[in-house]
XYZ file of N, CA and C in Angstrom:
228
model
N 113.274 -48.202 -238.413
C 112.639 -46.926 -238.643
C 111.561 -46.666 -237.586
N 110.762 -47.477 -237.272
C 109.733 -47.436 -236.130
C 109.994 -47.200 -234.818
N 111.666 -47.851 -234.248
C 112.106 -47.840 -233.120
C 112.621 -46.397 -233.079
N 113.119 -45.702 -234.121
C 113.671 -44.220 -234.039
C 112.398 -43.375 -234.489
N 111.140 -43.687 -234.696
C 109.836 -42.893 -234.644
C 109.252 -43.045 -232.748
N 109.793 -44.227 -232.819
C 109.090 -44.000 -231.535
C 110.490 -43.598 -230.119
N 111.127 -43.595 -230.276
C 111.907 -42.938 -229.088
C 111.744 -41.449 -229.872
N 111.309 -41.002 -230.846
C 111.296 -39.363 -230.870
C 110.218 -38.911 -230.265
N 108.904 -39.659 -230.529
C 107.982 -39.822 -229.655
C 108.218 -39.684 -228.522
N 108.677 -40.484 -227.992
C 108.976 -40.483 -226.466
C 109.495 -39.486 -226.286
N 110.568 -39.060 -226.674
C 111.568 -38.075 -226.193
C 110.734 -36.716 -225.920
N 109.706 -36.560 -227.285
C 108.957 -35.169 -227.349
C 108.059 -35.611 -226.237
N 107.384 -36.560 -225.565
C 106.218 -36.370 -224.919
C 106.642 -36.512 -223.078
N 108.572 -37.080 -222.998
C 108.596 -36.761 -221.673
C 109.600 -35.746 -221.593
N 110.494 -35.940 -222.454
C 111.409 -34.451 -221.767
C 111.216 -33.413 -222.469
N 110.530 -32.795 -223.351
C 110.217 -31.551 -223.782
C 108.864 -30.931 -222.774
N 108.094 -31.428 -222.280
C 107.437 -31.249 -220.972
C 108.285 -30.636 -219.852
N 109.130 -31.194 -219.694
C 110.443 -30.904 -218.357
C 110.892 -29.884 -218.477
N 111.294 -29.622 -219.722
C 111.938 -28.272 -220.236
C 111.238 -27.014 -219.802
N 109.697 -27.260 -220.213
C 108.647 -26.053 -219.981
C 108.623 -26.067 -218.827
N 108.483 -27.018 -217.700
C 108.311 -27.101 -216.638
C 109.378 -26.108 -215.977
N 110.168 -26.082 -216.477
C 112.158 -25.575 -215.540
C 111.390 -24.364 -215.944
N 111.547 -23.701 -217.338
C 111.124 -22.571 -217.539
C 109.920 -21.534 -216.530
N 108.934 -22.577 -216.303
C 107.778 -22.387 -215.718
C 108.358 -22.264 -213.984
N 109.277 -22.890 -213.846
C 109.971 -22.663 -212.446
C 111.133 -21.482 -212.211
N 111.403 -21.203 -212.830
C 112.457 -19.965 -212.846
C 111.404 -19.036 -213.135
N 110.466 -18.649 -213.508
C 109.306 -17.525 -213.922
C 108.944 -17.122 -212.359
N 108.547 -18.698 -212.025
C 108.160 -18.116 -210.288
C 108.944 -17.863 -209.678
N 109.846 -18.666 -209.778
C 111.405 -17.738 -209.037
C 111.708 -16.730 -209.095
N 111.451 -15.759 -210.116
C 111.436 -14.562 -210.754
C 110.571 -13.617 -209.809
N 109.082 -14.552 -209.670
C 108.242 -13.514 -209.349
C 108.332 -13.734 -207.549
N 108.732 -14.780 -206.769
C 109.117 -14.683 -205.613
C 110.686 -13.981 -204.972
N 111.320 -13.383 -206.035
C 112.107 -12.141 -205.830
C 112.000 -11.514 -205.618
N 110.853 -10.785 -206.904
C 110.651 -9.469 -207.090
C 109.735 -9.442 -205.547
N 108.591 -10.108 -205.267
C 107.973 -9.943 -204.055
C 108.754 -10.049 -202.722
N 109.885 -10.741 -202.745
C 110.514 -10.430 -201.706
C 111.042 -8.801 -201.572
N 111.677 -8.576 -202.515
C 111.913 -7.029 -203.052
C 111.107 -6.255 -202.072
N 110.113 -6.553 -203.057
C 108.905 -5.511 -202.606
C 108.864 -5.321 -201.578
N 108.097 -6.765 -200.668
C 108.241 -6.646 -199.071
C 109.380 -5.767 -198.174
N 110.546 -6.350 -198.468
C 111.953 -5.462 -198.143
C 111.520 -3.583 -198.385
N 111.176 -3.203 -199.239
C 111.162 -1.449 -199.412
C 109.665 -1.428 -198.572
N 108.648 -2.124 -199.083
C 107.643 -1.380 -197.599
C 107.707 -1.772 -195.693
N 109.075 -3.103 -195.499
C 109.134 -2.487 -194.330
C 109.888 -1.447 -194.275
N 110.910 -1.077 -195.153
C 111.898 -0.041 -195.082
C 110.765 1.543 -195.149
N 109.807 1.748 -195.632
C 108.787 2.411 -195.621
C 108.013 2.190 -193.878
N 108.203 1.416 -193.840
C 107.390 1.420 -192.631
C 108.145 1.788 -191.830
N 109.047 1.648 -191.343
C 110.395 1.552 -190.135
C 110.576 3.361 -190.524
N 110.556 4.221 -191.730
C 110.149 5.513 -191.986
C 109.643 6.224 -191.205
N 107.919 5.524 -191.886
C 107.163 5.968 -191.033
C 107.296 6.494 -189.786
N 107.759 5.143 -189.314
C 107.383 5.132 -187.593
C 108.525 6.292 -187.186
N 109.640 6.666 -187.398
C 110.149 7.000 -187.000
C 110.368 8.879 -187.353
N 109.388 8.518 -188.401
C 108.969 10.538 -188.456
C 107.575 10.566 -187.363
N 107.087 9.422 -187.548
C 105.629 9.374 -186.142
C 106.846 10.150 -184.817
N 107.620 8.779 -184.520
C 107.932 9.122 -183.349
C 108.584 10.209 -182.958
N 108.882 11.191 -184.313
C 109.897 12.517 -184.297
C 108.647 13.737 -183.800
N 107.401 13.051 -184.702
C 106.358 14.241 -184.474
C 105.816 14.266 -182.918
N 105.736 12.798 -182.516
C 105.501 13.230 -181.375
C 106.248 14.139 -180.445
N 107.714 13.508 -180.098
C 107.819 14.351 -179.733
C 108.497 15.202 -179.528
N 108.118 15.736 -180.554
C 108.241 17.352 -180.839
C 106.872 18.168 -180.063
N 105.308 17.044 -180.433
C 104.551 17.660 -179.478
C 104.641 17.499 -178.508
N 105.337 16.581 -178.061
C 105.495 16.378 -176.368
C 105.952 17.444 -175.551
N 107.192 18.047 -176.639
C 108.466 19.173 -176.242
C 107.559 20.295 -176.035
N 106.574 20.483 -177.085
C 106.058 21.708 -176.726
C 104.600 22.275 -175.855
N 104.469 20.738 -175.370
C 103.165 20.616 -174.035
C 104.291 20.861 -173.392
N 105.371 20.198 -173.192
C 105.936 20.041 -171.817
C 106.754 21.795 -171.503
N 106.880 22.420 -173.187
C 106.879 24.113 -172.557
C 106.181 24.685 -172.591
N 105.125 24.105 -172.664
C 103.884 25.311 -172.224
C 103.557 25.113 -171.287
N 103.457 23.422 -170.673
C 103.280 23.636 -169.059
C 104.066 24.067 -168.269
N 105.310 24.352 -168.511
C 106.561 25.075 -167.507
C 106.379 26.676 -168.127
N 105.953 27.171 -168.738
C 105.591 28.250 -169.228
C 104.333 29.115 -167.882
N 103.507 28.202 -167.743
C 102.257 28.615 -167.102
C 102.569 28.030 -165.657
N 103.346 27.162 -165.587
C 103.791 27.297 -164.462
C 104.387 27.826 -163.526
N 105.576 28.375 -164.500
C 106.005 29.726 -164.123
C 105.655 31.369 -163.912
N 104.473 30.873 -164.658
C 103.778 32.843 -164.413
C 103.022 32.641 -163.168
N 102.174 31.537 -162.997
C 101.174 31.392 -161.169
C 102.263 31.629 -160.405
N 103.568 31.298 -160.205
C 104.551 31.213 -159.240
C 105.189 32.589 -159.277
């Protein structure tokens, strides 16, 4: 009776620990997904960005570069 009190003992004090532990490891696994996730849509946000930046420019570029052929053309 003592030898099956004490391997339940045992049993509860090393592998029911382990158990929580796995649990406790798939949670972070969980949450190093979702943050990968995340990361993934704000460079996809960023790479956006840049590329309505680089539309606005130039668009202002387009329209320095006709206004200086604009005024260039009336002195001449």
């Amino acid at each position: 009776m003592k030898s099956i009190l004490f391997c339940v003992l045992l049993f509860s004090l090393l592998v029911l620990p382990v158990v929580g532990e796995t649990s406790e490891i798939e949670a972070i696994k969980t949450d190093i997904a979702s943050i990968k996730t995340d990361i993934a849509v704000m460079q996809a946000e960023i790479k956006n960005l840049n590329a309505k930046i680089d539309d606005r420019f130039n668009s202002v570029e387009d329209r320095f570069d006709s206004i200086e052929k604009t005024s260039t053309d009336r002195v001449i």
